[in-house]
mmCIF file of C-alpha atoms in Angstrom:
data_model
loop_
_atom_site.group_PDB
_atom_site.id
_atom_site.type_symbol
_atom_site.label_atom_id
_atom_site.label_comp_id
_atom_site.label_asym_id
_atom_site.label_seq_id
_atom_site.Cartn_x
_atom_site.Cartn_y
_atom_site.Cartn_z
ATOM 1 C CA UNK O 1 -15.320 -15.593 -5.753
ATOM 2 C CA UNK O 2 -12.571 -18.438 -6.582
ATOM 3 C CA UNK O 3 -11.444 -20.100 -3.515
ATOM 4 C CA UNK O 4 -8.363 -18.507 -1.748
ATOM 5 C CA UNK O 5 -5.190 -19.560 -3.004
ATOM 6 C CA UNK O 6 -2.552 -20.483 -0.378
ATOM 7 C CA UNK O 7 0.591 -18.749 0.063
ATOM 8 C CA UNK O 8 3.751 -19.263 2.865
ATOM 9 C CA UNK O 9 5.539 -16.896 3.911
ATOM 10 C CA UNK O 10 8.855 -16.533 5.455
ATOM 11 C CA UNK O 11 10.543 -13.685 7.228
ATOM 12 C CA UNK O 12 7.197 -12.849 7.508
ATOM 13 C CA UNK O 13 7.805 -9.825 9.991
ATOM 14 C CA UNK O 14 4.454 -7.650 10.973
ATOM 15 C CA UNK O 15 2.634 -9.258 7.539
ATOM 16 C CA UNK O 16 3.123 -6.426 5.022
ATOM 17 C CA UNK O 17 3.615 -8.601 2.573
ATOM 18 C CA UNK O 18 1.419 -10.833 3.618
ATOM 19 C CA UNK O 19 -1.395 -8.321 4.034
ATOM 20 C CA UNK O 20 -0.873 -7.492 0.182
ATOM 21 C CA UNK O 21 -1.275 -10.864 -1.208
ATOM 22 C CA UNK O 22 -4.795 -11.094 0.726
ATOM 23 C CA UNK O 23 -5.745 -8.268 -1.174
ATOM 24 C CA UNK O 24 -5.516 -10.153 -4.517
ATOM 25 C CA UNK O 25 -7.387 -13.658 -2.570
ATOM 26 C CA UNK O 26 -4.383 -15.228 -1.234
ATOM 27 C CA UNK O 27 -4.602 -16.975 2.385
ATOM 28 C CA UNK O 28 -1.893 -17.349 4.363
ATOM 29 C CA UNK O 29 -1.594 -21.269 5.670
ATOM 30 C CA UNK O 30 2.057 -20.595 7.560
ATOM 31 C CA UNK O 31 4.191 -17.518 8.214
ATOM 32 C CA UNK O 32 7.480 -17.619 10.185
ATOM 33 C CA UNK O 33 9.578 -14.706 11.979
ATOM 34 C CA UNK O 34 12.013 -15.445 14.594
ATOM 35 C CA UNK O 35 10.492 -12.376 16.664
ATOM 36 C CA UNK O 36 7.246 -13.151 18.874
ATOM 37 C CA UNK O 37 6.262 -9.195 18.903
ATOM 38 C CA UNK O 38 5.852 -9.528 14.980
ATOM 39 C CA UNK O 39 4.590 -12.674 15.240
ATOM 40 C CA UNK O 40 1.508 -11.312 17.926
ATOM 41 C CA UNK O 41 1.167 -8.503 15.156
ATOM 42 C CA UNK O 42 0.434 -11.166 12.349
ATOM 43 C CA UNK O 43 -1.490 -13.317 14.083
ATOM 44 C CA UNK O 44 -3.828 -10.658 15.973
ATOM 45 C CA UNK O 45 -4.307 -9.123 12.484
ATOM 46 C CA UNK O 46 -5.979 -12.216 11.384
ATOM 47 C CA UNK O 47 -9.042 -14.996 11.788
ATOM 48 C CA UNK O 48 -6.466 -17.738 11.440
ATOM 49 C CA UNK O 49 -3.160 -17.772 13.858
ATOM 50 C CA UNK O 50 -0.975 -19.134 11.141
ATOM 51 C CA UNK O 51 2.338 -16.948 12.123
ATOM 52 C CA UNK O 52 5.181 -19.216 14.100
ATOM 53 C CA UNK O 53 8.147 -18.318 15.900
ATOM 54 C CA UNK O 54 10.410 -20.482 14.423
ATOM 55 C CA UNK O 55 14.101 -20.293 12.843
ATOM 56 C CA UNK O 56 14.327 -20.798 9.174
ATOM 57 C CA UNK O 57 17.226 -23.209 9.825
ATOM 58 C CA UNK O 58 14.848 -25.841 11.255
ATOM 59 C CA UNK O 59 12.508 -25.931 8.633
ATOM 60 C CA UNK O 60 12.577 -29.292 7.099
ATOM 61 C CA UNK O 61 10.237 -31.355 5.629
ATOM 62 C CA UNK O 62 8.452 -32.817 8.465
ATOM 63 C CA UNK O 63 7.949 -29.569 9.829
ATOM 64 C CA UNK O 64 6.163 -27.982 6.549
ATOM 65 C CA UNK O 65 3.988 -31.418 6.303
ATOM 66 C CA UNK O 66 2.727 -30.593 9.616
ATOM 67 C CA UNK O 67 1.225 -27.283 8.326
ATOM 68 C CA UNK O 68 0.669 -27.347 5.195
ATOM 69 C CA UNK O 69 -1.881 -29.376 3.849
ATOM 70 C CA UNK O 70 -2.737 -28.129 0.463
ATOM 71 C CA UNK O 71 -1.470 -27.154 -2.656
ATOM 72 C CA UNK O 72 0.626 -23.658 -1.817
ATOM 73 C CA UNK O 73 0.218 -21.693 -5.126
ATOM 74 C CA UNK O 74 3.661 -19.747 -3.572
ATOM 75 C CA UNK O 75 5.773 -19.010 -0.782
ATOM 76 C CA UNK O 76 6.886 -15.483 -0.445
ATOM 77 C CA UNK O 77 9.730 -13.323 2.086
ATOM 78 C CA UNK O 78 12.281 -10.230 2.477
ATOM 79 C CA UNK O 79 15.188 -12.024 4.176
ATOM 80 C CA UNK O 80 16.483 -9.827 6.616
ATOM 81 C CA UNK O 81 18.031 -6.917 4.744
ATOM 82 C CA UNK O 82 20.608 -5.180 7.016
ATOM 83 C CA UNK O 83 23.130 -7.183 5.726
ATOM 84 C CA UNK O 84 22.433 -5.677 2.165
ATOM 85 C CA UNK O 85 21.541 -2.288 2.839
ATOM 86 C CA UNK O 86 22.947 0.497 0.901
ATOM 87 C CA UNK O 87 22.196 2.848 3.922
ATOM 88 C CA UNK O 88 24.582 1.648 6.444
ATOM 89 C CA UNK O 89 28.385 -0.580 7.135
ATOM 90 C CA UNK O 90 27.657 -3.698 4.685
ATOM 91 C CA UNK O 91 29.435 -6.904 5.807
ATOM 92 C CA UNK O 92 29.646 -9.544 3.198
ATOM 93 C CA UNK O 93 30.048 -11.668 6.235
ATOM 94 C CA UNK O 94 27.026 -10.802 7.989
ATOM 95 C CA UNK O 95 25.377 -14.325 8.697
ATOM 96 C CA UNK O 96 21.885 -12.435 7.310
ATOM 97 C CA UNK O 97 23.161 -12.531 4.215
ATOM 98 C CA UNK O 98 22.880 -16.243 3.910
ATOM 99 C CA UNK O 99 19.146 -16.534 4.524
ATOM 100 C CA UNK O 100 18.069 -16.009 1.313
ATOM 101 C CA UNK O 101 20.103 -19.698 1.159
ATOM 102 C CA UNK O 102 17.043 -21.125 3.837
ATOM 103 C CA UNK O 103 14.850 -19.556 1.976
ATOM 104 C CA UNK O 104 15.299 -21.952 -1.232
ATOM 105 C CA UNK O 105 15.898 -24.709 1.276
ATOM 106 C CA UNK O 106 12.214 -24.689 2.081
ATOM 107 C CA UNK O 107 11.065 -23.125 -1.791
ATOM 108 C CA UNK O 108 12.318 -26.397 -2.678
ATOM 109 C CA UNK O 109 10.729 -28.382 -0.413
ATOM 110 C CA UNK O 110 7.181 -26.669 -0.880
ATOM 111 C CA UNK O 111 7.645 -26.226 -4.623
ATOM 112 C CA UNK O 112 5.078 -23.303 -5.234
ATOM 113 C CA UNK O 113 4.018 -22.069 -8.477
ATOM 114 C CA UNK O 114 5.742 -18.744 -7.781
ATOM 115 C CA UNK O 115 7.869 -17.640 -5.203
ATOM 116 C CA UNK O 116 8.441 -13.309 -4.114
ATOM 117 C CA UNK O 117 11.929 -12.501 -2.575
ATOM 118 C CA UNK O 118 12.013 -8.662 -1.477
ATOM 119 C CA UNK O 119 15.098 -6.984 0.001
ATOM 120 C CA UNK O 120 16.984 -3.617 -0.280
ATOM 121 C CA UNK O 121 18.876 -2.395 -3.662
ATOM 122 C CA UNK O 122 22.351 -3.009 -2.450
ATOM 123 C CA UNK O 123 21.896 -6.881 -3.166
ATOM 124 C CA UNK O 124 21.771 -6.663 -6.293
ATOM 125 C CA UNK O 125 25.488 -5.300 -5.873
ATOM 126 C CA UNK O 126 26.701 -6.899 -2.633
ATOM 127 C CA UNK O 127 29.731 -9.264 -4.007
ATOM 128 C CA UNK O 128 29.902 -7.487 -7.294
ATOM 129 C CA UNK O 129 26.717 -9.186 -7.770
ATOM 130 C CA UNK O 130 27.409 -12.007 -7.130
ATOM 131 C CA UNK O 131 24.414 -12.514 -4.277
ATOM 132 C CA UNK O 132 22.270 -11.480 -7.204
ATOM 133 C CA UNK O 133 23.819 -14.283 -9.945
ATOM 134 C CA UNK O 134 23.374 -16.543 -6.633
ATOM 135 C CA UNK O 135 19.888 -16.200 -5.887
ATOM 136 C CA UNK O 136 19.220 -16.603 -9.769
ATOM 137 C CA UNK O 137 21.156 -19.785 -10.263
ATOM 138 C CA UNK O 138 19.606 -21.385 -6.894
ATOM 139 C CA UNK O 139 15.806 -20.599 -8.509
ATOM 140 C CA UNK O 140 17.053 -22.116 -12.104
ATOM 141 C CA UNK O 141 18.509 -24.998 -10.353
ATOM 142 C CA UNK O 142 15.242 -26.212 -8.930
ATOM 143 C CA UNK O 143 13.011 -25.174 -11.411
ATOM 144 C CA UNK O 144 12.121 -21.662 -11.946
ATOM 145 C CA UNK O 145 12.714 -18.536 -14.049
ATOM 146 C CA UNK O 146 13.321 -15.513 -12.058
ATOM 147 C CA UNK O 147 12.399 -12.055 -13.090
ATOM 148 C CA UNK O 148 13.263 -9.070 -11.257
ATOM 149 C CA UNK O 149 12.823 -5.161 -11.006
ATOM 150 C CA UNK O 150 13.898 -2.661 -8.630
ATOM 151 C CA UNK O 151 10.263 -0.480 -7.759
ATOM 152 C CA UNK O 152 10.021 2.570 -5.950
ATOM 153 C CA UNK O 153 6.619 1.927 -3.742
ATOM 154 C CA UNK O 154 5.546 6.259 -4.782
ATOM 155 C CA UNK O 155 4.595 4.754 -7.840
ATOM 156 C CA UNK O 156 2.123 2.453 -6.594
ATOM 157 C CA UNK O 157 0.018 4.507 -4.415
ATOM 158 C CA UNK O 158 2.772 4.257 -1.147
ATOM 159 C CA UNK O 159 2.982 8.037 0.159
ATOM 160 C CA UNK O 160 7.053 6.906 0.399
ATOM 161 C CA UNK O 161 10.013 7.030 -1.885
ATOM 162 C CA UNK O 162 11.061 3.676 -1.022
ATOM 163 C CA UNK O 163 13.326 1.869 -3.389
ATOM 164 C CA UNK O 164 13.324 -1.954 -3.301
ATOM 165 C CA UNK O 165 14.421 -5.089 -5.644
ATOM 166 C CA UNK O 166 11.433 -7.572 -6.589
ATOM 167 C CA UNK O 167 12.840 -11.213 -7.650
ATOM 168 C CA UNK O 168 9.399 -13.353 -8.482
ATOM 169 C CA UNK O 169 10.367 -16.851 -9.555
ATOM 170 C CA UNK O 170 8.096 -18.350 -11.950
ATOM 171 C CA UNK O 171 8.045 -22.404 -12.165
ATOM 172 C CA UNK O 172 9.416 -23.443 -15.573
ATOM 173 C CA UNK O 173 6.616 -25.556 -16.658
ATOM 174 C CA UNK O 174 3.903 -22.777 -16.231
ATOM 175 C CA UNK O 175 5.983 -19.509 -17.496
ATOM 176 C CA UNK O 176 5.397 -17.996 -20.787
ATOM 177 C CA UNK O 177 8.624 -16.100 -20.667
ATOM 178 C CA UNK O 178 7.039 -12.384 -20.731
ATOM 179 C CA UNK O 179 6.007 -11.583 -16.688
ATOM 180 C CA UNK O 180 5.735 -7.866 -16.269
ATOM 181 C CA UNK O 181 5.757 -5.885 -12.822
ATOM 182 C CA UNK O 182 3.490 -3.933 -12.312
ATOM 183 C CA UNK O 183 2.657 -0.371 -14.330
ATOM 184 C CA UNK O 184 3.286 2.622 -12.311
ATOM 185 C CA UNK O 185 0.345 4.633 -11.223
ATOM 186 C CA UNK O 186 -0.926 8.270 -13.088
ATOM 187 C CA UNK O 187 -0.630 9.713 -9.431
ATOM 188 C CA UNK O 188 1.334 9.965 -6.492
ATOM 189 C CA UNK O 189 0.398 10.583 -2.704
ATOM 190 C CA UNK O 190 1.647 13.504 -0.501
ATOM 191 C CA UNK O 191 2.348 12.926 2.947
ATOM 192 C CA UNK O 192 -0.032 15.479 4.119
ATOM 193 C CA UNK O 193 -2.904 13.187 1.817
ATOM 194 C CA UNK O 194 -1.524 10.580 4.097
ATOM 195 C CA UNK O 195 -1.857 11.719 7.554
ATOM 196 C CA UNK O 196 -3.335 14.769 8.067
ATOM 197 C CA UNK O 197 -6.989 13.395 9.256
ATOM 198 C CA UNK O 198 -5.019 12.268 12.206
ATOM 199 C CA UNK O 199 -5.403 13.663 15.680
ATOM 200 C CA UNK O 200 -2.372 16.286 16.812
ATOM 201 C CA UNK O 201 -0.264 15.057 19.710
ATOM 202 C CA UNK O 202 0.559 18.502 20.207
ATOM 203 C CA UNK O 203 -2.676 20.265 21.121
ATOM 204 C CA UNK O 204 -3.991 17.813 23.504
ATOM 205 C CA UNK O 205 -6.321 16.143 21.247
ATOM 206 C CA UNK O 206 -7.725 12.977 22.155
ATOM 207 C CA UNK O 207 -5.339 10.905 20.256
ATOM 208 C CA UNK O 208 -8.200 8.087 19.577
ATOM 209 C CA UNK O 209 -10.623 10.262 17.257
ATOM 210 C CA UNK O 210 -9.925 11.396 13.987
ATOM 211 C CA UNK O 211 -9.001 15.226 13.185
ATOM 212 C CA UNK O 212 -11.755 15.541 11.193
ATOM 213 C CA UNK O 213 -13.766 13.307 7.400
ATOM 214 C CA UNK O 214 -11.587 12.114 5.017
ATOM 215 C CA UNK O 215 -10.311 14.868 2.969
ATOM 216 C CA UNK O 216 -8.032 12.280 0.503
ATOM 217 C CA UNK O 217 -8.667 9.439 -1.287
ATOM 218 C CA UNK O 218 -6.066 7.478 0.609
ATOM 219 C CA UNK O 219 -7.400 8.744 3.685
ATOM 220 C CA UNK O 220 -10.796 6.985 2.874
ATOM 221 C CA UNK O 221 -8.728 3.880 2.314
ATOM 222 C CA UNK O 222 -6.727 3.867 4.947
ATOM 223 C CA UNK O 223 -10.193 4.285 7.242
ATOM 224 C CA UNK O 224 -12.243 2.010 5.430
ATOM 225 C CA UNK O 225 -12.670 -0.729 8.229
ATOM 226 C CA UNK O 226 -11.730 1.692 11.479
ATOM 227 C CA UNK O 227 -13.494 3.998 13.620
ATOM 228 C CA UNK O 228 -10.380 4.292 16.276
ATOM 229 C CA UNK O 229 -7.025 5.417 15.626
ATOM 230 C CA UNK O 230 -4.464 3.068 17.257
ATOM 231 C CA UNK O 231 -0.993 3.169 17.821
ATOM 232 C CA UNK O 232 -0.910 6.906 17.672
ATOM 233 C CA UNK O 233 1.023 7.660 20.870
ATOM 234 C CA UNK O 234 3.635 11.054 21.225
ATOM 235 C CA UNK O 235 6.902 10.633 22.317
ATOM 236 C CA UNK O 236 8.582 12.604 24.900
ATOM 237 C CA UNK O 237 11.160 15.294 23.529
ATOM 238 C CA UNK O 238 12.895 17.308 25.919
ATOM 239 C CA UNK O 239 12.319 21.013 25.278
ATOM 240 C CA UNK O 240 16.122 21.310 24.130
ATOM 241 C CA UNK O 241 15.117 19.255 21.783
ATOM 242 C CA UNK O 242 11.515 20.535 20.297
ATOM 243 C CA UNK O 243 13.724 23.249 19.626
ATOM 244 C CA UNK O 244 16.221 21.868 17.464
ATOM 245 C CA UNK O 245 13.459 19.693 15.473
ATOM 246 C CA UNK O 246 11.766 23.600 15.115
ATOM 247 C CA UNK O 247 14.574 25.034 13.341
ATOM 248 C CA UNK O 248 14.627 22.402 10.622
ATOM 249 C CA UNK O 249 12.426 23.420 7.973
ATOM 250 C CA UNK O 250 9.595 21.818 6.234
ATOM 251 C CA UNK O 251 11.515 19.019 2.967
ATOM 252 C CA UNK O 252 14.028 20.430 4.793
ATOM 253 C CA UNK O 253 17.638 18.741 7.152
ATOM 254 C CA UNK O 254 20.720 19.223 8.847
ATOM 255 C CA UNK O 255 21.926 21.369 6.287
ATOM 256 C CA UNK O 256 19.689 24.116 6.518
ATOM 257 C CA UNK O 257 20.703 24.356 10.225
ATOM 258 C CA UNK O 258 23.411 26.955 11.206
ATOM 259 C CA UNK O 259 26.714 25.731 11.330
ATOM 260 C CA UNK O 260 26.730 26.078 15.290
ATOM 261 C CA UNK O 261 23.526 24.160 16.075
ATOM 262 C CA UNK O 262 24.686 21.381 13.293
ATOM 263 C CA UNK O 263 27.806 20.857 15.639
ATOM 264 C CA UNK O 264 29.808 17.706 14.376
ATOM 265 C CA UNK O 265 26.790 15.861 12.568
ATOM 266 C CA UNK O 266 27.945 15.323 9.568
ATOM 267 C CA UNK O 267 25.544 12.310 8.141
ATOM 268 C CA UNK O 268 22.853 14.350 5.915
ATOM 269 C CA UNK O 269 20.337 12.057 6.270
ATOM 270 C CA UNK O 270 19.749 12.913 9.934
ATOM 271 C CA UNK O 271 17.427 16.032 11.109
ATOM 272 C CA UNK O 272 15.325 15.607 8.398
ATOM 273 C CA UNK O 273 11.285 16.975 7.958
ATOM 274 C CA UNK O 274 9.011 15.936 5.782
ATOM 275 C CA UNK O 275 7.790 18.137 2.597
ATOM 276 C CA UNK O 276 3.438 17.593 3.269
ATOM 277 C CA UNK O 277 2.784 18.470 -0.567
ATOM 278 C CA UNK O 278 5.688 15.776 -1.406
ATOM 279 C CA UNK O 279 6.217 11.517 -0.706
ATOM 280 C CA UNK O 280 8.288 10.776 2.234
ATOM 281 C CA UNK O 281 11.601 9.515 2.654
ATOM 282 C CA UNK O 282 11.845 6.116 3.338
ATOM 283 C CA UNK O 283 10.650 5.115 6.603
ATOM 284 C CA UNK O 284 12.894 2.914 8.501
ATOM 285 C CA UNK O 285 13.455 0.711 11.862
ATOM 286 C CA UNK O 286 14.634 3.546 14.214
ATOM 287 C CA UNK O 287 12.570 6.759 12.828
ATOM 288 C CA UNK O 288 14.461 8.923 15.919
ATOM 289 C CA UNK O 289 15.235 12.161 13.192
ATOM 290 C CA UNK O 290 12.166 12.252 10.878
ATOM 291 C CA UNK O 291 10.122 14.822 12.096
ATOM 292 C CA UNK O 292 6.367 15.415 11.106
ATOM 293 C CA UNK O 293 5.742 18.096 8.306
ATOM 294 C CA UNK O 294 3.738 20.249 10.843
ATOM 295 C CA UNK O 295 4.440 19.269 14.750
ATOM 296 C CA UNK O 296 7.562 19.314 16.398
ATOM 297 C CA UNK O 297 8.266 15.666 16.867
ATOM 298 C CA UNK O 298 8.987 12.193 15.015
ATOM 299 C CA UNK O 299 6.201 10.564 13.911
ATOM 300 C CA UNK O 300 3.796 8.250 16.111
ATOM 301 C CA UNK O 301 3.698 4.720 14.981
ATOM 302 C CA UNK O 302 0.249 5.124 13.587
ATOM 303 C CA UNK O 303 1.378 7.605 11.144
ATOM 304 C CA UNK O 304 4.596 5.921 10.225
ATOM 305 C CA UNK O 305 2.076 2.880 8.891
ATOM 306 C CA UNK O 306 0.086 5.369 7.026
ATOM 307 C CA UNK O 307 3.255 6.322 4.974
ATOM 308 C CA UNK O 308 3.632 2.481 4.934
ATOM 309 C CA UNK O 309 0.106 1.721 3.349
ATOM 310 C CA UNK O 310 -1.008 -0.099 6.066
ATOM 311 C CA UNK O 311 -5.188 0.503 6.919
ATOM 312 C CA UNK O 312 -5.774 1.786 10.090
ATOM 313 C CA UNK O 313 -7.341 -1.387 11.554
ATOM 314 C CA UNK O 314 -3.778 -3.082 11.535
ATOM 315 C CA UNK O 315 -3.022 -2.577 15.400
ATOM 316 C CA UNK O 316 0.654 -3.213 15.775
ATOM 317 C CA UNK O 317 1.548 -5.147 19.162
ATOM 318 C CA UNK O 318 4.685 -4.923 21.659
ATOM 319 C CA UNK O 319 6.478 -2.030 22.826
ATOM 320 C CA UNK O 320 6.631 1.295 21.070
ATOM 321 C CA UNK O 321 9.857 0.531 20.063
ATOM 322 C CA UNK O 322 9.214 -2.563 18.927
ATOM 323 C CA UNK O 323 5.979 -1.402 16.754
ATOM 324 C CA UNK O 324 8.602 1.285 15.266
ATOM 325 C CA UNK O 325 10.850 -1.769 14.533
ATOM 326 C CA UNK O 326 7.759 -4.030 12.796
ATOM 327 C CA UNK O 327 6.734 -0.754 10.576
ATOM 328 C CA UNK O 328 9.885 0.190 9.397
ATOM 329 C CA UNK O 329 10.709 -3.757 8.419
ATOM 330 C CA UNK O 330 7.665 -4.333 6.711
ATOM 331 C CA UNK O 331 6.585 -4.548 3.013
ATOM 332 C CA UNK O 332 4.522 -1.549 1.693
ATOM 333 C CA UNK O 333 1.171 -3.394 1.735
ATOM 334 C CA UNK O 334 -0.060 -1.872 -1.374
ATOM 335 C CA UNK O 335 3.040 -2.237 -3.078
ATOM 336 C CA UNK O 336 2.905 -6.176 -2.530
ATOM 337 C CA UNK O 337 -0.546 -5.868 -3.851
ATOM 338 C CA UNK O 338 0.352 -4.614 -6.843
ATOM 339 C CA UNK O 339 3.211 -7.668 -7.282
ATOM 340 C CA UNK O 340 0.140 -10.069 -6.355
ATOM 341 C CA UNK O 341 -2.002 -8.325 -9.175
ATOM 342 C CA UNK O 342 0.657 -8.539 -11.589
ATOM 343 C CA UNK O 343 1.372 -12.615 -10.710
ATOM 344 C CA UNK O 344 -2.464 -13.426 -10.947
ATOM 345 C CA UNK O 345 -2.957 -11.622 -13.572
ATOM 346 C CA UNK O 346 0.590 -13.887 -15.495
ATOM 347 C CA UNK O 347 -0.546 -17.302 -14.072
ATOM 348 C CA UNK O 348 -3.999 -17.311 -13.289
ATOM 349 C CA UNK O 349 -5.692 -14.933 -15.740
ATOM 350 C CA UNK O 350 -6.772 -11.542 -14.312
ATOM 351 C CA UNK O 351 -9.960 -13.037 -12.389
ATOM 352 C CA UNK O 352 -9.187 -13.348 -8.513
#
């Protein structure tokens, strides 16, 4: 085995990303998030504590001296997305939007041979595009070509139809002009694949022990390094509420709900169950109207990072809320593999 090669990573949330890049014998040797309960996350995920609290703006040279030590082969980050999401209000405004702009403060300073950025769809449109052109002329302007592709993480093994844009900046000197993401899988995971070895919260189970072996592929994978199941914790509905969530039908939403129970909810999106023999919808920050395919309830934590690719030895730290918050943020681990794959494979050769 080739010794690790380093990587940074900013906006490094729970370590999705991260977590991805290890896969394909990257080491992390600094990760940043403003928020401590992501930052626990990382660093209690790992032998070596390199996740920091510390605001992007006050990254400077000094500062990335006094971590990093050897050659970084590239520095990697979703800047927070809200401002760019297609989902909700968009603010051109919104003071997220401009740290993608400390994010090539530091690339600059570190001068990796790559560099990932990963955010929603909606920036490759935000300002007509312009944010896109932006991000594109910033990479040329210190030295690298930037490809990009929008990937929907189904395709890669992620039980999840969730759509995101790729940019991967290649340095000039070492591009050959032809990177390629990565080729979409033969197959595609089904939620129930996903989760369905996992205890029910509705039964009285012991929520610690699996349901039962493996029955999936991905359910072997997810299990690989675990014994326990963590982070798999029910949430109180009232009764008035068990019954709404029981009227919405499996794949099903608000829609399907009689115009008296829908009331004046108009957004489709909410009320919404997932289809077990299909991927799920993309799972976000909040998760307080995605019900389970089977139980009467949102999903736990622990199966919200199953649709999220991440194994079930990642323990996720902090408040339930918050762990809802790190899940839905994060990087579809096996997605980010697959971009790691496809960026040895372009500068290194395929060996790891």
């Amino acid at each position: 085995m080739k010794n690790k090669r380093k990587v940074v990573d900013l906006f490094c949330g729970a370590g999705g990303l991260t977590l991805g890049f290890e896969k394909q014998n990257f080491e992390s040797v600094l990760a940043i998030d403003m928020w401590s309960n992501a930052i626990d996350t990382f660093n209690n995920n790992r032998e070596k504590k390199v996740g920091i609290v510390k605001d992007i703006s006050e990254v400077n040279e000094d500062f990335i001296k006094q971590y990093v030590k050897e050659h970084v082969a590239g520095v990697i980050g979703g800047p927070p997305c809200q401002g760019f999401s297609l989902a909700g209000r968009r603010s051109e405004d919104d003071e997220r939007n401009k740290l993608y702009q400390e994010y090539f403060k530091t690339l600059s300073i570190i001068k990796p041979d790559f560099f990932v950025i990963e955010n929603v769809a909606g920036i490759l449109s935000m300002k007509n595009g312009e944010v896109k052109e932006d991000i594109i002329k910033r990479a040329k302007k210190i030295g690298y070509n930037v490809y990009l592709d929008k990937l929907i993480a189904s395709d890669y093994g992620v039980p999840q139809n969730r759509v995101r844009v790729f940019f991967v900046g290649i340095k000039k000197e070492l591009d050959k002009g032809n990177f390629e993401f990565p080729k979409k899988f033969s197959y595609k995971v089904t939620c129930e694949e996903a989760i369905s070895d996992l205890p029910s919260l509705d039964n009285n189970e012991d929520n610690t022990k699996y349901k039962f072996l493996p029955n999936s592929e991905y359910q072997k994978y997810m299990r690989k390094n675990s014994n326990v199941v963590y982070n798999h914790e029910q949430t109180s509905h009232t009764d008035e509420t068990r019954k709404l969530i029981s009227m919405v039908p499996e794949g099903g939403g608000i829609k399907d709900l009689p115009e008296s129970v829908r009331g004046d909810r108009k957004y489709s999106s909410l009320l919404r169950r997932m289809n077990s023999k299909a991927q799920s919808n993309t799972i976000d920050t909040g998760h307080r109207t995605y019900f389970h395919y089977k139980e009467n309830r949102i999903l736990s934590v622990r199966e919200a990072a199953r649709i999220q690719s991440f194994p079930d030895d990642y323990i996720f730290s902090g408040s339930k809320v918050n762990q809802y918050k790190q899940v839905g943020n994060a990087v579809p681990p096996l997605l980010a593999e697959q971009v790691a794959k496809s960026i040895v494979n372009y500068l290194y050769g395929s060996e790891k």
